[in-house]
Coordinates of C-alpha atoms and ligand atoms in Angstrom, one line a residue:
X1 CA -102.7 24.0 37.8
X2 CA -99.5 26.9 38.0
X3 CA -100.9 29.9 36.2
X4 CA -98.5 32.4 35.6
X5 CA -100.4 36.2 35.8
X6 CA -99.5 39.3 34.2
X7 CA -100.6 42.6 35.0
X8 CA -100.1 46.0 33.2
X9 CA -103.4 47.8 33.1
X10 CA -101.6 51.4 34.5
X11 CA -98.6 52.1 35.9
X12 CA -97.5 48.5 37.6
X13 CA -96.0 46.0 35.7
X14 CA -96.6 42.5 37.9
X15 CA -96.1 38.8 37.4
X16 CA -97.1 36.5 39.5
X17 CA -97.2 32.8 39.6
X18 CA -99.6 29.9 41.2
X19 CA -99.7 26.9 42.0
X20 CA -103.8 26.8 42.6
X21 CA -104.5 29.1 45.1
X22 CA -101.0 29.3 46.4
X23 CA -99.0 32.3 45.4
X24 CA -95.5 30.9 44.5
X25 CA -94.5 34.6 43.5
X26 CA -95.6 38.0 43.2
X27 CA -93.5 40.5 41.4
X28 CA -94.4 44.1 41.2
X29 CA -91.9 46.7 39.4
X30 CA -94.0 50.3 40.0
X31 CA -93.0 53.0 37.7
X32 CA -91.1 56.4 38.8
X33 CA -91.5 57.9 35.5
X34 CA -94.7 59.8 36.3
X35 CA -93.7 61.0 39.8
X36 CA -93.0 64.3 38.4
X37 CA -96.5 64.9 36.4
X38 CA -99.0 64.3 39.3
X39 CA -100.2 61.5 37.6
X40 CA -99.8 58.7 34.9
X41 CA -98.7 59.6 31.8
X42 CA -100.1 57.0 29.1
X43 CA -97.6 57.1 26.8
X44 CA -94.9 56.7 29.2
X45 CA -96.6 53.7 31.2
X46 CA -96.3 51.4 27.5
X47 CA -93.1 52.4 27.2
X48 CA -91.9 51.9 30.6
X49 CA -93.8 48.6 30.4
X50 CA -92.3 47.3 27.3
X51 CA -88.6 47.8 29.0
X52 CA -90.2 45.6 32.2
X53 CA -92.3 42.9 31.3
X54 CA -90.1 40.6 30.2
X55 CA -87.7 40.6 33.0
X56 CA -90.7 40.9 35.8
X57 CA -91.8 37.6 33.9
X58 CA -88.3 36.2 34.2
X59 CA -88.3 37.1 38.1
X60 CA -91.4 36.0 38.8
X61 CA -90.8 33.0 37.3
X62 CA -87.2 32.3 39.0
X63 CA -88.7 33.7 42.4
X64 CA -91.5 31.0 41.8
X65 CA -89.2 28.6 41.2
X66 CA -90.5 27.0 37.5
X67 CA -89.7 27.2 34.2
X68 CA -92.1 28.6 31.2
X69 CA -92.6 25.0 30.2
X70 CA -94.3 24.2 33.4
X71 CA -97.2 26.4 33.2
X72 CA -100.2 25.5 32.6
X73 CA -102.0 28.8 31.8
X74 CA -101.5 32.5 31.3
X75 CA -103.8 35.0 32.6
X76 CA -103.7 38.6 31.7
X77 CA -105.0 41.9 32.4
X78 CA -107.0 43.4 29.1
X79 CA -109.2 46.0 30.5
X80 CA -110.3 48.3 32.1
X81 CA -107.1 50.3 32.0
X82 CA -104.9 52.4 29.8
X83 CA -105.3 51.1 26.3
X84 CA -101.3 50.9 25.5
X85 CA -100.7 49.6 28.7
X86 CA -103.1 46.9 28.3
X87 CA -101.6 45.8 24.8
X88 CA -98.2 45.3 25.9
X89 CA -99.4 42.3 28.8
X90 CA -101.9 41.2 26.8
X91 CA -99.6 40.4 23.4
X92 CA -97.0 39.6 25.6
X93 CA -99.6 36.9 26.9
X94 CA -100.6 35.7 23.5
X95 CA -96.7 35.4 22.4
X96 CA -95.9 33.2 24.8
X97 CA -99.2 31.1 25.0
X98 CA -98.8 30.3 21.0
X99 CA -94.9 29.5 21.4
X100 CA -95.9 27.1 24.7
X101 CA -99.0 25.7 23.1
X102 CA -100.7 26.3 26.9
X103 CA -104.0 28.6 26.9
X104 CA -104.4 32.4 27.5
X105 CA -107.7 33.9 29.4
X106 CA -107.8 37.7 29.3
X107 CA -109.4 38.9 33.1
X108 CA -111.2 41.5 33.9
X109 CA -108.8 44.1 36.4
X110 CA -112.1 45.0 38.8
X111 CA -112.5 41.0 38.9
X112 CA -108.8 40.5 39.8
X113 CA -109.2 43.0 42.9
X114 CA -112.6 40.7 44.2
X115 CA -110.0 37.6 43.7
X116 CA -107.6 39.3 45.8
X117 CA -109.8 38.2 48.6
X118 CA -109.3 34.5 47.5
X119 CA -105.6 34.3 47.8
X120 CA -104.6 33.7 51.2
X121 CA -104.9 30.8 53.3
X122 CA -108.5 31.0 55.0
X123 CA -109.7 33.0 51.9
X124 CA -113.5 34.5 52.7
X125 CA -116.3 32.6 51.6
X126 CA -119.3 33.3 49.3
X127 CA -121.6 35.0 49.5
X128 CA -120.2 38.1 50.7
X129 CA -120.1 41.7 49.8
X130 CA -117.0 43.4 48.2
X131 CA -116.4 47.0 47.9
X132 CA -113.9 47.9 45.2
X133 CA -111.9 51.0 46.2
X134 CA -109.5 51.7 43.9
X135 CA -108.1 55.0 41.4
X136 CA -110.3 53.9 39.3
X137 CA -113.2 52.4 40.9
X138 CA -115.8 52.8 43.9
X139 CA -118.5 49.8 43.9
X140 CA -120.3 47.9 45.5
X141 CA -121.3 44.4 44.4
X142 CA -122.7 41.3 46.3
X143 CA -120.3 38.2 45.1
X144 CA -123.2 35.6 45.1
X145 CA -120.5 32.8 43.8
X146 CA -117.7 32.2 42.2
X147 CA -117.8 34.9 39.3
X148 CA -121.2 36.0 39.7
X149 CA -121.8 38.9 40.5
X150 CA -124.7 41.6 41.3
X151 CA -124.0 45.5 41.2
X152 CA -125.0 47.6 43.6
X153 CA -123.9 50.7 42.9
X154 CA -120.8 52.9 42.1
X155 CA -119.6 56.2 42.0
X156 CA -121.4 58.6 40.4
X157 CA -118.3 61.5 39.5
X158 CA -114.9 60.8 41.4
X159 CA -113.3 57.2 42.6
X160 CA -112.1 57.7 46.1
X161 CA -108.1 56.4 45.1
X162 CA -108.5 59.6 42.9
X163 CA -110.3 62.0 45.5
X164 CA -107.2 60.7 47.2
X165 CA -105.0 61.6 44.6
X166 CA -106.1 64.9 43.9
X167 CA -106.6 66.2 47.3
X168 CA -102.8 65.1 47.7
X169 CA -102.1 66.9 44.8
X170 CA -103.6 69.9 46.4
X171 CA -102.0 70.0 49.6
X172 CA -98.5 69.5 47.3
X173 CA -97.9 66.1 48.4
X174 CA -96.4 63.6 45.7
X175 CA -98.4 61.1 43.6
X176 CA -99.6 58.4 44.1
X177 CA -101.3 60.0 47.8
X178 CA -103.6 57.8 49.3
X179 CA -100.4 56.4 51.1
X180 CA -98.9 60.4 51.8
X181 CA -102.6 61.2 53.1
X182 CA -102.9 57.8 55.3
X183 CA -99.8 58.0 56.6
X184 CA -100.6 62.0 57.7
X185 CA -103.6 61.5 58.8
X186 CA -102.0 59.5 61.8
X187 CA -100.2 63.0 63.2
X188 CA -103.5 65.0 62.3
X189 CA -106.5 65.9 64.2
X190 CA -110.1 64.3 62.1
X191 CA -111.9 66.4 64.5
X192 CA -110.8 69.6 63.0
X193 CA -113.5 70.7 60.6
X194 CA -116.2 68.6 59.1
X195 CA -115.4 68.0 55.6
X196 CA -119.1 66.9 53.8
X197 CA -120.1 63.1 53.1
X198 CA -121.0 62.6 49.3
X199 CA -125.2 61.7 49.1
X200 CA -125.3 60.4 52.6
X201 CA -128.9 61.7 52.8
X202 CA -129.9 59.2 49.8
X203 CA -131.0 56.1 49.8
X204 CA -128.3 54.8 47.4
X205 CA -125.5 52.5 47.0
X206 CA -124.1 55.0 45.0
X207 CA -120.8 57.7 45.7
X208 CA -119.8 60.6 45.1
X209 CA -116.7 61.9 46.0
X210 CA -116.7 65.2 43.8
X211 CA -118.1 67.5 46.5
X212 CA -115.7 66.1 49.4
X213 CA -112.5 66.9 47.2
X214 CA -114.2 70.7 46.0
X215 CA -115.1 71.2 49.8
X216 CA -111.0 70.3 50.8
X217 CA -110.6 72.7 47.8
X218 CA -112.2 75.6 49.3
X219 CA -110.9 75.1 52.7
X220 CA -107.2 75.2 52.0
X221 CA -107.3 77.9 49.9
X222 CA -109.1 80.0 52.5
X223 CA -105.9 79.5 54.4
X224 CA -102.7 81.7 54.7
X225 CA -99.8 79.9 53.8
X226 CA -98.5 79.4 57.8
X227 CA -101.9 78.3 58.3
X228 CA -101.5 75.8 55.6
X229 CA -98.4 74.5 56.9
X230 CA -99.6 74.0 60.8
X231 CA -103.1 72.6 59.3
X232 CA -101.2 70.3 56.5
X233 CA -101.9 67.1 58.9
X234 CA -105.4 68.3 60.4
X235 CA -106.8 68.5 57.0
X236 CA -105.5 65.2 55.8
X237 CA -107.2 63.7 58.8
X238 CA -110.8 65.2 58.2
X239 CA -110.6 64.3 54.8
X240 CA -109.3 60.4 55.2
X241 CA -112.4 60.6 58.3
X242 CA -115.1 61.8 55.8
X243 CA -113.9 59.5 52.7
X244 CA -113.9 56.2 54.8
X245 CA -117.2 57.0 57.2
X246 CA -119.2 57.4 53.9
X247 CA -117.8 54.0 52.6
X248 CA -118.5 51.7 55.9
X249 CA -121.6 53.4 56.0
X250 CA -122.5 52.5 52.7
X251 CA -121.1 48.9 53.2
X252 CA -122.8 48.3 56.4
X253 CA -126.5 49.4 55.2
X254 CA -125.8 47.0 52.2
X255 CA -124.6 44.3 54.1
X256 CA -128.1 44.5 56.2
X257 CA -130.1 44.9 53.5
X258 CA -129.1 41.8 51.6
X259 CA -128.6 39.3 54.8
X260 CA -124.6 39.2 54.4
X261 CA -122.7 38.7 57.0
X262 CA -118.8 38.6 55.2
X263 CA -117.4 41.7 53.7
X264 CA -114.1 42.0 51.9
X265 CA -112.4 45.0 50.8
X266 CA -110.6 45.4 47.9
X267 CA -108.2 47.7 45.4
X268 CA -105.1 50.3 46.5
X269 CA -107.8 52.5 49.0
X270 CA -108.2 49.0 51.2
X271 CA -104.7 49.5 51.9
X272 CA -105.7 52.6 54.0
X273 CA -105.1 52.5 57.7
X274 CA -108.1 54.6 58.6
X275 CA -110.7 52.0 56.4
X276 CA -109.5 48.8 57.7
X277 CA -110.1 50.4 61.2
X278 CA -113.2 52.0 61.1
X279 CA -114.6 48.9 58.6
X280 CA -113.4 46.3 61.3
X281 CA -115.1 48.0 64.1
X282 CA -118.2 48.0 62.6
X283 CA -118.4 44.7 61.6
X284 CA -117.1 43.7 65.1
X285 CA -120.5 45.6 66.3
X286 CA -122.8 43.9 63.7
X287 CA -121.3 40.2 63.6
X288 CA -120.4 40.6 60.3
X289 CA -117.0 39.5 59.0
X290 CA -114.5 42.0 57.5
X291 CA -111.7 40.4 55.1
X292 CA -109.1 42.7 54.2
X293 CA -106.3 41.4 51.4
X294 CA -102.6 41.2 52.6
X295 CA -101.4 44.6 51.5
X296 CA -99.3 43.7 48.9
X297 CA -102.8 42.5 47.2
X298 CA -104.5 45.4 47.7
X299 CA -102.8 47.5 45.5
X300 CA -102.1 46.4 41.3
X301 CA -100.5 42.7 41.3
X302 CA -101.0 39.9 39.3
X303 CA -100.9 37.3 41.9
X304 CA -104.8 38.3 41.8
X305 CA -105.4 38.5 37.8
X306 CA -103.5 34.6 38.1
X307 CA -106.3 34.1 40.6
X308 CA -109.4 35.1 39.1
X309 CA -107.6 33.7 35.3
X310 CA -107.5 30.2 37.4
X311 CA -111.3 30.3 38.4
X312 CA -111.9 31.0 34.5
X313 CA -109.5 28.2 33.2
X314 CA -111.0 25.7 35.2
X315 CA -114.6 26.2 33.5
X316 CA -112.8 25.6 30.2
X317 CA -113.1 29.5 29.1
X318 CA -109.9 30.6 27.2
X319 CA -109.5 33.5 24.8
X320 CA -108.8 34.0 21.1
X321 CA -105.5 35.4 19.5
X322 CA -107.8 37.9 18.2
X323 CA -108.6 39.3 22.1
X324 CA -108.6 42.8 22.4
X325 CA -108.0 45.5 25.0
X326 CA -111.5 47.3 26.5
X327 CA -110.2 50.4 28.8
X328 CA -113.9 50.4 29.9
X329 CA -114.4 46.8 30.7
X330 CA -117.4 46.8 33.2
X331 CA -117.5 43.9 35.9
X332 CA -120.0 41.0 34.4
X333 CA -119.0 41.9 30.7
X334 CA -117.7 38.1 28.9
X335 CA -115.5 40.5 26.6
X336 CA -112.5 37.6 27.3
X337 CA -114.4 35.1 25.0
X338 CA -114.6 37.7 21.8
Ligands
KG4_401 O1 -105.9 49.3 42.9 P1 -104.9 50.3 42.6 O2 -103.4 50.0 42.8 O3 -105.0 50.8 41.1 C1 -106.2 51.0 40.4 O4 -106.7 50.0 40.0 O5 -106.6 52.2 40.5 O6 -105.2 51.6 43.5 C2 -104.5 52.8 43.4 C3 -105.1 53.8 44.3 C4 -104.5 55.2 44.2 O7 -105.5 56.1 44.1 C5 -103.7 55.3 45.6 O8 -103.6 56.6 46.0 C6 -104.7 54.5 46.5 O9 -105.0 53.4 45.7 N1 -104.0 54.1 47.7 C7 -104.4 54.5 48.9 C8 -103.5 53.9 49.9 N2 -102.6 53.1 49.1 C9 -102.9 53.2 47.8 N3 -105.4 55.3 49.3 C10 -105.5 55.6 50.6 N4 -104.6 55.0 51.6 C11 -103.6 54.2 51.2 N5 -102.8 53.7 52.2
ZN402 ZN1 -106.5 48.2 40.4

């Protein structure tokens, strides 16, 4: 079956296509519009990705080497996300599935990031534990099988992509910073204050990530400005340290609890250096398996919304013309059979 994948939930427009489980071609065009605001602007993430999605298509398709007659299925994006950055994959979806006659599943973005640990060649097997660290997202969910899913627990205030984010912000590094702050950290010291570790005393599968980034808050502006600049690094260092020691912690307790020995990462945060370390280590001490995506799947692509569209497909599930776009689309919900 080649599925051809579209993603536009936020501020990535992607196309991808498949041939099964192989990734013929992933296309990702990431938008420089917002650099100046700090963050994505809604209104100029639809318009940016009405200018792209066509011609991402049109690459992904060339790169991929097949024409639009060829495919077999489309799979789109339509929630959670922006809601006008939704519409523009999705209707793009159902224009071309009613001109080809092929059939259209609208996926679920949190379920394209657990895909992402199914595209490679020795994909993990189920059951396993994911944790879903994205800007939007911090969960934990046991993957018994192939899309079913039980919830562990989530963050209660801040996702850590965004704790990211902001703290990035703060220390007047550009946006998107998990990657300023990972690649920072690697000059700093993590050993030079200890930055707070949201509800570690609870016995929850639960986050929280709002007192970490209020804690880097206070610290940096109780120093001087030459202070600031010397301690740019060290800060960065104790704050990646506390964000990911809180998350293997988390995913190792959960892991125990419920007898699972595989664990796979997903969304932008799994594309940190200082997680995939830490994360591996422990699993090394505990015999338990850590699966990381390649990192051009950790992040938004559609390769992975192809993926999880193909496991849908193959059930028989397809949507209706009349699909719509849920920005709050939980994990679990069948919304993409409305
Ligand atoms: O999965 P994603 O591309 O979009 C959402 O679904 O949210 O994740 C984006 C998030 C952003 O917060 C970004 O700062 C973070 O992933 N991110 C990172 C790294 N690369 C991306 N965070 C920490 N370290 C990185 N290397
Ligand atoms: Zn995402």
């Amino acid at each position: 079956m080649k599925i051809l994948g579209i993603e536009t939930s936020c501020d990535e427009t992607s196309a991808a296509v498949l041939d099964n489980q192989i990734v013929l071609s992933n296309v990702i065009s990431s938008q420089q519009v917002h650099l100046n605001f700090g963050g994505v602007v809604p209104e100029l993430a639809s318009r940016a990705h009405l200018r792209k999605v066509i011609p991402v298509v049109e690459q992904a398709l060339a790169e991929g080497g097949v024409c639009l007659a060829e495919i077999d299925g489309f799979a789109v994006t339509h929630g959670p996300g922006l809601v006008g950055a939704l519409l523009v994959g999705l209707n793009y979806a159902k224009g071309v599935s009613a001109v080809t006659g092929k059939p259209y599943i609208g996926v679920n973005h949190i379920e394209g990031h657990v895909y992402s640990n199914f595209l490679e060649d020795s994909p993990i097997e189920c059951p396993f534990l994911c944790l879903l660290v994205s800007g939007g997202h911090t969960q934990l969910v046991v993957v018994r099988d192939h899309l079913e899913y039980q919830a562990l627990g989530k963050t209660r205030d801040d996702a850590v992509g965004e704790a990211f984010d902001k703290v990035a912000k703060l220390l007047g590094l550009p946006y998107p910073g998990g990657p300023q702050i990972d690649r920072l950290a690697a000059q700093g010291d993590p050993e030079y204050t200890e930055f707070p570790l949201g509800l570690h005393k609870e016995k929850t599968f639960d986050f929280s990530y709002s007192g970490l980034k209020t804690a880097v808050l206070t610290h940096w502006q109780s120093l001087g400005a030459a202070e600031q600049e010397r301690h740019q690094a060290d800060v960065c260092a104790a704050f990646q340290k506390a964000a990911v020691k809180i998350l293997v912690k988390r995913t190792m307790e959960a892991a125990k609890k419920y007898g699972l020995k595989a664990v796979g990462v997903a969304g932008g945060v799994a594309a940190n250096s200082g997680l995939r370390k830490a994360m591996k280590t422990a699993g090394e001490k505990r015999g338990i398996v850590v699966h990381f995506p390649k990192m051009a799947f950790c992040t938004d692509n559609a390769a992975m919304i192809a993926r999880a569209g193909l496991e849908r497909l193959k059930r028989g599930e397809t949507s209706k013309a009349t699909l719509n776009a849920f920005p709050s689309l939980q994990l679990g919900d069948a919304r993409h059979l409305l």
